[in-house]
Coordinates of C-alpha atoms and ligand atoms in Angstrom, one line a residue:
X1 CA 93.0 146.6 106.3
X2 CA 93.3 149.6 108.6
X3 CA 93.7 153.1 107.5
X4 CA 95.1 155.6 110.0
X5 CA 95.2 158.8 108.2
X6 CA 94.2 160.3 104.8
X7 CA 95.9 163.4 103.5
X8 CA 94.3 165.3 100.7
X9 CA 96.5 167.8 98.9
X10 CA 94.4 170.8 97.8
X11 CA 96.5 173.9 98.3
X12 CA 97.3 174.5 94.6
X13 CA 96.2 177.6 92.9
X14 CA 94.3 176.0 90.0
X15 CA 95.4 178.9 87.8
X16 CA 94.3 177.2 84.6
X17 CA 90.7 177.1 85.7
X18 CA 90.7 181.0 85.3
X19 CA 88.1 181.2 88.0
X20 CA 87.3 183.3 91.1
X21 CA 86.2 179.9 92.6
X22 CA 89.0 177.7 94.0
X23 CA 89.6 174.8 91.7
X24 CA 88.6 172.0 94.1
X25 CA 85.2 173.8 94.7
X26 CA 84.1 173.5 91.1
X27 CA 81.3 170.9 90.9
X28 CA 80.5 167.9 88.8
X29 CA 77.5 165.6 89.4
X30 CA 76.4 167.5 92.4
X31 CA 79.6 167.4 94.4
X32 CA 82.7 169.6 94.5
X33 CA 85.9 168.0 93.1
X34 CA 87.1 167.9 96.7
X35 CA 83.7 166.5 97.8
X36 CA 84.1 163.5 95.4
X37 CA 87.5 162.8 96.9
X38 CA 86.4 163.1 100.5
X39 CA 83.3 161.0 99.7
X40 CA 85.5 158.2 98.2
X41 CA 87.9 158.2 101.2
X42 CA 85.2 158.5 103.9
X43 CA 83.9 155.0 103.0
X44 CA 87.4 153.7 103.9
X45 CA 86.7 154.8 107.5
X46 CA 90.1 156.5 108.2
X47 CA 90.8 157.4 111.8
X48 CA 91.6 161.0 110.6
X49 CA 91.5 163.0 107.4
X50 CA 93.5 166.1 106.8
X51 CA 93.2 168.5 103.9
X52 CA 96.1 170.8 103.0
X53 CA 94.5 174.1 101.9
X54 CA 96.2 177.2 100.6
X55 CA 94.7 179.1 97.6
X56 CA 91.2 180.2 98.4
X57 CA 91.6 178.9 101.9
X58 CA 88.6 180.6 103.5
X59 CA 86.1 179.3 100.9
X60 CA 87.6 175.8 100.9
X61 CA 87.6 175.6 104.7
X62 CA 84.0 176.8 104.8
X63 CA 83.0 174.2 102.3
X64 CA 84.7 171.4 104.2
X65 CA 83.0 172.5 107.4
X66 CA 79.7 171.9 105.6
X67 CA 80.3 168.7 103.7
X68 CA 82.8 166.9 106.0
X69 CA 82.8 168.5 109.5
X70 CA 85.1 165.9 111.0
X71 CA 87.9 166.7 108.6
X72 CA 90.9 168.9 109.7
X73 CA 92.5 171.4 107.5
X74 CA 96.2 172.3 107.4
X75 CA 97.3 175.7 105.9
X76 CA 100.1 175.8 103.4
X77 CA 100.9 179.4 103.0
X78 CA 103.3 179.2 100.1
X79 CA 103.5 176.6 97.4
X80 CA 106.5 174.5 98.2
X81 CA 105.5 171.4 96.3
X82 CA 103.6 168.2 97.1
X83 CA 106.4 167.1 99.4
X84 CA 106.2 170.3 101.4
X85 CA 102.4 170.0 101.6
X86 CA 102.7 166.4 102.9
X87 CA 105.4 167.6 105.4
X88 CA 102.9 170.1 106.8
X89 CA 100.1 167.5 107.0
X90 CA 102.3 165.1 108.9
X91 CA 103.6 167.6 111.4
X92 CA 102.3 166.8 114.9
X93 CA 100.8 163.5 113.6
X94 CA 101.5 160.4 115.5
X95 CA 102.4 158.6 112.3
X96 CA 101.7 155.0 112.8
X97 CA 99.7 152.7 110.6
X98 CA 98.9 153.4 106.9
X99 CA 98.7 156.8 105.5
X100 CA 96.8 157.5 102.2
X101 CA 97.9 160.6 100.3
X102 CA 96.0 161.9 97.3
X103 CA 95.1 165.1 95.4
X104 CA 91.9 167.0 95.8
X105 CA 91.3 167.4 92.1
X106 CA 90.8 163.7 91.0
X107 CA 87.1 163.3 91.3
X108 CA 86.8 160.0 89.5
X109 CA 88.7 157.8 91.9
X110 CA 86.6 155.1 93.4
X111 CA 86.6 153.8 96.9
X112 CA 87.1 150.3 95.5
X113 CA 90.4 151.3 93.8
X114 CA 91.7 153.1 96.9
X115 CA 90.7 150.0 99.0
X116 CA 92.5 147.7 96.6
X117 CA 95.7 149.8 96.9
X118 CA 95.5 149.8 100.7
X119 CA 94.8 146.0 100.7
X120 CA 97.7 145.2 98.5
X121 CA 99.9 147.6 100.5
X122 CA 99.0 145.9 103.8
X123 CA 99.2 142.4 102.4
X124 CA 102.7 143.0 100.9
X125 CA 104.1 144.8 103.9
X126 CA 105.4 147.6 101.7
X127 CA 106.9 150.9 102.8
X128 CA 105.1 152.7 100.0
X129 CA 102.5 151.8 97.3
X130 CA 101.8 153.9 94.3
X131 CA 98.6 153.8 92.2
X132 CA 99.6 154.0 88.6
X133 CA 97.8 153.8 85.2
X134 CA 98.7 153.2 81.6
X135 CA 97.7 156.5 80.1
X136 CA 97.2 157.0 76.3
X137 CA 98.3 160.7 76.7
X138 CA 100.9 160.6 79.5
X139 CA 102.2 164.1 78.8
X140 CA 102.3 166.2 82.0
X141 CA 102.2 163.3 84.4
X142 CA 105.0 161.9 86.5
X143 CA 106.3 158.7 84.9
X144 CA 106.8 155.3 86.6
X145 CA 110.4 154.0 86.2
X146 CA 110.5 150.3 86.8
X147 CA 113.7 148.2 87.0
X148 CA 114.4 145.1 84.9
X149 CA 112.5 142.9 87.5
X150 CA 109.5 145.2 87.2
X151 CA 109.9 146.8 90.6
X152 CA 109.3 150.5 91.0
X153 CA 112.6 152.4 91.1
X154 CA 111.5 156.0 91.2
X155 CA 109.1 158.5 89.7
X156 CA 110.3 161.2 87.3
X157 CA 108.3 164.4 86.6
X158 CA 107.6 165.4 83.0
X159 CA 109.7 168.5 83.4
X160 CA 112.7 166.5 84.7
X161 CA 112.3 163.5 82.4
X162 CA 114.7 162.7 79.5
X163 CA 113.4 161.7 76.0
X164 CA 113.3 157.9 76.8
X165 CA 111.5 158.5 80.1
X166 CA 108.9 160.6 78.3
X167 CA 108.1 157.6 76.1
X168 CA 106.8 155.7 79.2
X169 CA 103.0 155.5 79.3
X170 CA 102.7 154.3 82.9
X171 CA 102.0 157.4 85.0
X172 CA 101.9 158.3 88.6
X173 CA 98.2 158.9 89.6
X174 CA 99.3 160.9 92.7
X175 CA 97.7 158.4 95.0
X176 CA 100.0 156.7 97.5
X177 CA 99.8 154.6 100.6
X178 CA 102.7 154.8 103.0
X179 CA 103.8 153.1 106.1
X180 CA 103.3 156.1 108.4
X181 CA 106.5 155.7 110.5
X182 CA 108.7 155.2 107.4
X183 CA 107.1 158.2 105.6
X184 CA 107.7 160.4 108.7
X185 CA 111.4 159.6 108.7
X186 CA 111.9 159.9 104.9
X187 CA 109.9 163.1 104.3
X188 CA 112.4 165.3 106.0
X189 CA 115.0 164.2 103.5
X190 CA 113.4 165.7 100.5
X191 CA 115.4 168.2 98.5
X192 CA 114.3 170.8 96.0
X193 CA 117.0 170.1 93.4
X194 CA 114.6 169.8 90.5
X195 CA 113.4 172.0 87.7
X196 CA 110.6 173.6 89.8
X197 CA 112.7 174.1 93.0
X198 CA 109.9 172.3 94.9
X199 CA 109.8 169.4 97.3
X200 CA 108.4 166.5 95.4
X201 CA 106.5 163.9 97.3
X202 CA 107.3 161.5 94.5
X203 CA 111.0 161.6 95.6
X204 CA 110.1 159.9 98.8
X205 CA 109.8 156.7 96.8
X206 CA 113.4 156.6 95.8
X207 CA 114.5 157.6 99.4
X208 CA 112.5 154.7 100.9
X209 CA 113.9 152.4 98.3
X210 CA 117.4 153.4 99.0
X211 CA 116.8 152.7 102.7
X212 CA 115.8 149.2 101.8
X213 CA 112.0 149.5 101.9
X214 CA 109.9 147.4 99.6
X215 CA 107.9 149.6 97.1
X216 CA 104.9 148.6 95.2
X217 CA 103.3 150.1 92.1
X218 CA 99.7 148.9 91.5
X219 CA 98.5 149.6 87.9
X220 CA 94.8 150.4 87.8
X221 CA 92.7 148.9 84.9
X222 CA 90.6 152.0 84.2
X223 CA 93.0 155.0 83.7
X224 CA 90.1 157.4 83.6
X225 CA 89.8 157.1 87.4
X226 CA 93.1 158.8 87.7
X227 CA 92.2 161.8 85.6
X228 CA 92.8 165.2 87.3
X229 CA 91.0 168.4 86.6
X230 CA 93.2 171.3 85.8
X231 CA 91.1 173.4 83.4
X232 CA 87.5 173.6 82.3
X233 CA 88.0 171.3 79.4
X234 CA 89.1 168.6 81.8
X235 CA 86.2 169.6 84.1
X236 CA 83.7 168.9 81.3
X237 CA 85.5 165.6 80.4
X238 CA 85.4 164.4 83.9
X239 CA 81.7 165.4 84.2
X240 CA 80.9 163.4 81.1
X241 CA 82.8 160.4 82.3
X242 CA 81.0 160.6 85.7
X243 CA 77.7 161.0 84.0
X244 CA 78.3 157.8 82.0
X245 CA 79.4 156.0 85.0
X246 CA 76.3 157.0 87.0
X247 CA 74.0 156.3 84.1
X248 CA 75.6 152.8 83.5
X249 CA 75.0 152.0 87.2
X250 CA 71.4 153.2 87.1
X251 CA 70.7 151.2 83.9
X252 CA 72.2 148.1 85.5
X253 CA 70.0 148.6 88.5
X254 CA 66.8 148.7 86.4
X255 CA 66.4 152.3 85.3
X256 CA 65.6 153.0 81.6
X257 CA 67.6 155.9 80.2
X258 CA 66.5 156.5 76.6
X259 CA 69.4 158.9 75.8
X260 CA 72.3 158.5 78.3
X261 CA 74.3 161.3 76.7
X262 CA 71.7 164.0 77.5
X263 CA 70.6 162.6 80.9
X264 CA 72.4 164.0 83.9
X265 CA 71.9 162.5 87.3
X266 CA 73.9 163.7 90.3
X267 CA 75.8 161.3 92.4
X268 CA 73.6 162.5 95.3
X269 CA 70.3 161.6 93.7
X270 CA 68.4 158.4 94.0
X271 CA 66.4 156.7 91.2
X272 CA 64.3 153.6 91.9
X273 CA 63.8 150.6 89.7
X274 CA 61.7 150.8 86.6
X275 CA 61.9 154.6 86.4
X276 CA 62.2 155.9 82.8
X277 CA 64.3 158.9 82.2
X278 CA 63.6 160.6 78.8
X279 CA 66.1 162.7 76.8
X280 CA 67.3 166.0 78.1
X281 CA 66.6 165.3 81.8
X282 CA 68.6 166.6 84.7
X283 CA 68.1 165.1 88.2
X284 CA 70.1 166.9 90.8
X285 CA 70.8 167.4 94.5
X286 CA 68.9 165.3 97.0
X287 CA 66.2 164.3 94.5
X288 CA 64.6 160.9 94.9
X289 CA 62.4 159.3 92.2
X290 CA 60.0 156.5 93.1
X291 CA 59.6 153.2 91.2
X292 CA 57.9 153.3 87.8
X293 CA 57.9 157.1 87.5
X294 CA 58.5 158.6 84.0
X295 CA 60.6 161.8 84.0
X296 CA 61.2 164.0 80.9
X297 CA 61.8 164.8 78.2
X298 CA 63.6 168.0 79.1
X299 CA 62.8 168.1 82.7
X300 CA 64.9 169.4 85.6
X301 CA 64.3 168.2 89.2
X302 CA 66.5 169.6 92.0
X303 CA 66.1 168.5 95.6
X304 CA 62.7 167.0 94.8
X305 CA 60.8 163.9 96.0
X306 CA 58.8 162.2 93.3
X307 CA 56.5 159.3 94.2
X308 CA 56.0 156.0 92.6
X309 CA 54.3 156.0 89.2
X310 CA 54.4 159.8 88.8
X311 CA 54.8 161.4 85.3
X312 CA 56.7 164.7 85.0
X313 CA 57.3 166.0 81.5
X314 CA 58.9 169.2 80.1
X315 CA 59.0 170.7 83.6
X316 CA 61.3 172.4 86.1
X317 CA 61.0 171.8 89.8
X318 CA 63.0 172.8 92.8
X319 CA 62.5 171.5 96.4
X320 CA 59.1 170.2 95.5
X321 CA 57.3 167.0 96.5
X322 CA 55.3 165.2 93.7
X323 CA 53.0 162.5 95.1
X324 CA 52.6 159.0 93.7
X325 CA 50.8 158.6 90.4
X326 CA 50.6 162.4 89.9
X327 CA 51.0 164.0 86.6
X328 CA 53.0 167.2 86.1
X329 CA 53.5 169.2 82.9
X330 CA 54.2 169.9 80.2
X331 CA 55.7 173.3 81.0
X332 CA 55.1 173.3 84.7
X333 CA 57.3 175.3 87.2
X334 CA 57.2 173.9 90.7
X335 CA 59.0 176.1 93.2
X336 CA 60.2 175.5 96.8
X337 CA 57.5 174.3 99.2
X338 CA 55.2 172.8 96.6
X339 CA 53.7 169.5 98.0
X340 CA 51.5 167.6 95.6
X341 CA 49.6 164.7 97.1
X342 CA 48.9 161.4 95.4
X343 CA 47.0 161.3 92.1
X344 CA 47.2 165.0 91.6
X345 CA 47.6 167.0 88.4
X346 CA 49.7 170.1 87.9
X347 CA 49.1 170.8 84.3
X348 CA 50.3 172.7 81.4
X349 CA 51.7 176.2 82.0
X350 CA 51.2 176.1 85.8
X351 CA 53.5 177.7 88.4
X352 CA 53.3 176.8 92.0
X353 CA 55.1 177.9 95.1
X354 CA 54.7 177.1 98.8
X355 CA 51.5 175.2 98.0
X356 CA 50.1 172.0 99.4
X357 CA 47.7 170.2 97.0
X358 CA 45.6 167.4 98.5
X359 CA 45.2 163.9 97.0
X360 CA 43.3 163.7 93.8
X361 CA 43.1 167.5 93.2
X362 CA 43.9 169.1 89.9
X363 CA 45.3 172.4 88.7
X364 CA 45.2 171.4 85.0
X365 CA 45.8 174.6 83.0
X366 CA 47.5 178.0 83.0
X367 CA 47.4 178.9 86.7
X368 CA 49.5 180.4 89.4
X369 CA 49.2 178.8 92.8
X370 CA 51.2 180.6 95.5
X371 CA 51.0 180.3 99.3
X372 CA 48.0 178.0 99.3
X373 CA 46.5 174.9 100.9
X374 CA 44.2 173.0 98.6
X375 CA 42.1 170.1 100.0
X376 CA 41.4 166.7 98.3
X377 CA 39.4 166.1 95.2
X378 CA 39.3 169.8 94.3
X379 CA 39.5 171.2 90.7
X380 CA 41.1 174.6 90.1
X381 CA 39.7 175.9 86.8
X382 CA 41.9 177.1 83.9
X383 CA 43.7 180.4 84.4
X384 CA 43.0 180.7 88.1
X385 CA 45.4 183.0 89.9
X386 CA 46.1 182.7 93.6
X387 CA 46.6 186.4 94.3
X388 CA 49.1 186.1 97.2
X389 CA 50.9 189.4 97.1
X390 CA 49.5 192.7 98.0
X391 CA 52.6 194.5 97.0
X392 CA 54.1 194.4 100.4
X393 CA 53.2 191.1 102.1
X394 CA 52.4 187.6 101.0
X395 CA 49.1 186.0 102.2
X396 CA 47.8 182.5 102.3
X397 CA 44.7 181.0 100.6
X398 CA 42.9 177.9 101.9
X399 CA 40.7 175.9 99.5
X400 CA 38.7 173.0 101.0
X401 CA 37.9 169.5 99.7
X402 CA 35.9 168.9 96.5
X403 CA 35.8 172.5 95.6
X404 CA 35.2 173.7 92.0
X405 CA 37.0 176.9 91.3
X406 CA 35.6 178.4 88.1
X407 CA 38.0 179.3 85.3
X408 CA 39.7 182.6 85.4
X409 CA 39.1 183.1 89.1
X410 CA 41.2 185.5 91.1
X411 CA 41.5 184.2 94.7
X412 CA 42.7 187.3 96.6
X413 CA 44.5 186.2 99.7
X414 CA 43.9 185.9 102.6
X415 CA 40.8 184.1 101.7
X416 CA 39.2 180.7 102.5
X417 CA 36.9 178.7 100.2
X418 CA 34.9 176.1 102.2
X419 CA 34.5 172.4 101.4
X420 CA 32.4 171.6 98.4
X421 CA 32.0 175.3 97.5
X422 CA 32.0 176.6 93.9
X423 CA 33.2 179.9 92.5
X424 CA 31.8 181.4 89.3
X425 CA 34.1 181.7 86.3
X426 CA 35.8 185.0 86.0
X427 CA 35.2 185.9 89.7
X428 CA 37.5 188.1 91.8
X429 CA 37.0 186.4 95.2
X430 CA 38.0 188.7 98.0
X431 CA 35.7 187.4 100.7
X432 CA 35.5 183.9 102.2
X433 CA 33.1 181.5 100.4
X434 CA 31.3 179.3 103.0
X435 CA 31.1 175.5 102.5
X436 CA 28.7 174.5 99.8
X437 CA 28.1 178.1 98.6
X438 CA 28.6 179.5 95.1
X439 CA 30.9 182.5 95.2
X440 CA 30.2 185.0 92.5
X441 CA 32.5 188.0 92.3
X442 CA 31.8 189.8 89.1
X443 CA 29.4 192.4 87.7
X444 CA 26.2 191.2 86.0
X445 CA 26.4 191.1 82.3
X446 CA 24.3 193.5 80.2
X447 CA 24.0 193.5 76.4
X448 CA 23.7 196.7 74.4
X449 CA 21.5 195.6 71.6
X450 CA 22.2 196.8 68.0
X451 CA 25.5 198.5 69.1
X452 CA 27.5 197.1 66.2
X453 CA 25.1 198.2 63.5
X454 CA 25.0 201.7 65.0
X455 CA 28.7 202.1 65.9
X456 CA 30.4 199.9 63.3
X457 CA 28.4 200.2 60.2
X458 CA 29.9 198.8 57.0
X459 CA 32.1 196.3 58.8
X460 CA 32.2 192.6 58.3
X461 CA 30.8 192.3 61.9
X462 CA 27.9 194.6 61.0
X463 CA 27.2 192.6 57.9
X464 CA 27.3 189.3 59.8
X465 CA 25.0 190.8 62.4
X466 CA 22.5 192.1 59.8
X467 CA 22.2 188.7 58.2
X468 CA 21.9 186.8 61.5
X469 CA 18.6 184.9 61.8
X470 CA 17.5 186.6 65.0
X471 CA 15.9 190.0 64.7
X472 CA 17.2 190.9 68.2
X473 CA 20.4 192.1 66.5
X474 CA 18.8 195.3 65.3
X475 CA 17.4 196.3 68.7
Ligands
UD1_501 C1 101.6 165.5 90.6 C2 102.8 164.5 90.7 C3 102.9 163.7 89.4 C4 101.6 163.0 89.1 C5 100.4 164.0 89.2 C6 99.1 163.2 89.1 C7 104.5 165.5 92.2 C8 105.8 166.2 92.2 N1 104.0 165.2 91.0 O1 102.0 166.3 89.6 O2 103.9 162.7 89.5 O3 101.6 162.3 87.9 O4 100.4 164.8 90.4 O5 98.0 164.1 88.9 O6 103.9 165.2 93.2 N2 99.6 170.8 96.0 C9 99.7 171.3 97.3 N3 100.7 172.1 97.6 C10 101.8 172.3 96.8 C11 101.7 171.7 95.5 C12 100.6 171.0 95.2 O7 98.7 171.2 98.1 O8 102.7 173.0 97.2 C13 98.5 170.0 95.7 C14 97.7 170.5 94.5 O9 96.7 171.4 94.9 C15 97.2 169.3 93.8 C16 98.2 168.2 94.2 O10 98.9 168.7 95.3 O11 95.9 168.9 94.3 C17 99.1 167.9 93.0 O12 99.8 169.1 92.7 P1 100.0 169.5 91.1 O13 100.7 170.7 91.1 O14 98.7 169.4 90.4 O15 101.0 168.3 90.7 P2 101.2 167.7 89.2 O16 102.1 168.6 88.5 O17 99.9 167.4 88.6
CA502 CA1 97.5 168.0 89.0

């Protein structure tokens, strides 16, 4: 089963998206629509892949250069129809072997279905093979016209179909495999004598048939694979179908998903066995989740690495590493460059950025940790702020191993707290604290005795003070 060339048609305007972004660059499950198509075909190992671009050319070409650098683009300046686009793609191509042609806006097609079409095409020695589907709502699609013997005669577009033809539910998916040499000779014979005045690639089928070629129409079991995206309603429908497909695959591989309808995992993310995903969770980008971790509810992880057995609840993290058996949340915001070691804790209402936290260290409550290196076994007291910004520049704080930072400390960077050191609660630490020292950065407390009775007479406070057992209250 060899595949010489893949041609992806993606020059259309996508007007119905009503978007400044070219249609094929809209994303679902972490990939652009075009990215899904290119991903599905890349596993077929074609010798060459060509994408016909037109509308939004610069953006589409730039995107292709990033996601599929080996892919060539062909520019179609004016919309001349799918047949015209295919003509441009074939120009200058040494058209031997099989050519797969499909559209850039069908993100749900699987490699398996494409491979099955190529397989049956090669096995049958066909001139052309068309992937079709029985569609419950065929309106808008080209219809498959079969002869009495069941063989494919031609494809008629909705706009050119008569009433009987419109009744046909078998549709053209827009995915074809051709014998390259035969396609090359037939494609020049297309004519634009149709309602849109375009060259229809679909007409190649009838031309090849009239030349005596054998044509095959392979009907796919799951019609949803053939769904195209033309507007944002269909974008959401396709996203939901892909979400379900991804979640089904994960559950079958041993991931517990408590509420699959509110759990969104990108096609690009990896979830290990025995992970539990709780409702309202979104896992995106290059995120990987280690075995046994519990994520959610209502947690977003983008481009994160989460170790085995970690627990992340009600939190939002981007480009962060969460070590194994660590506990994050609820309501934690981990920004880029956060690296939590094993058995760490990033607790409730904590924000971290560009911070490395050593194994077994804890930042349990209400803290901001920015631009910091924290050693192992250290505890950062509640409401500690790593003061990293002097209004102009960011500075780094180093906290050693087994340090105890007192609650409500301000660690004013750049500053270093040595191993085993303590800081007193409420300190503003502006100088380094040597190993084993207690850093105290606050003024000594003084009590003004009798102040309430003198300054707030007649209040509940004064009353309470007056009846307090200690006579000290009166001064
Ligand atoms: C096409 C098929 C139809 C099929 C349907 C499946 C034709 C004539 N019709 O119809 O039988 O049921 O797909 O979704 O082929 N494109 C170009 N250049 C052009 C025109 C189109 O690159 O000049 C690209 C579009 O960007 C799109 C694809 O070709 O990715 C299909 O074009 P579209 O206009 O969406 O065709 P349909 O009317 O959907
Ligand atoms: Ca279409």
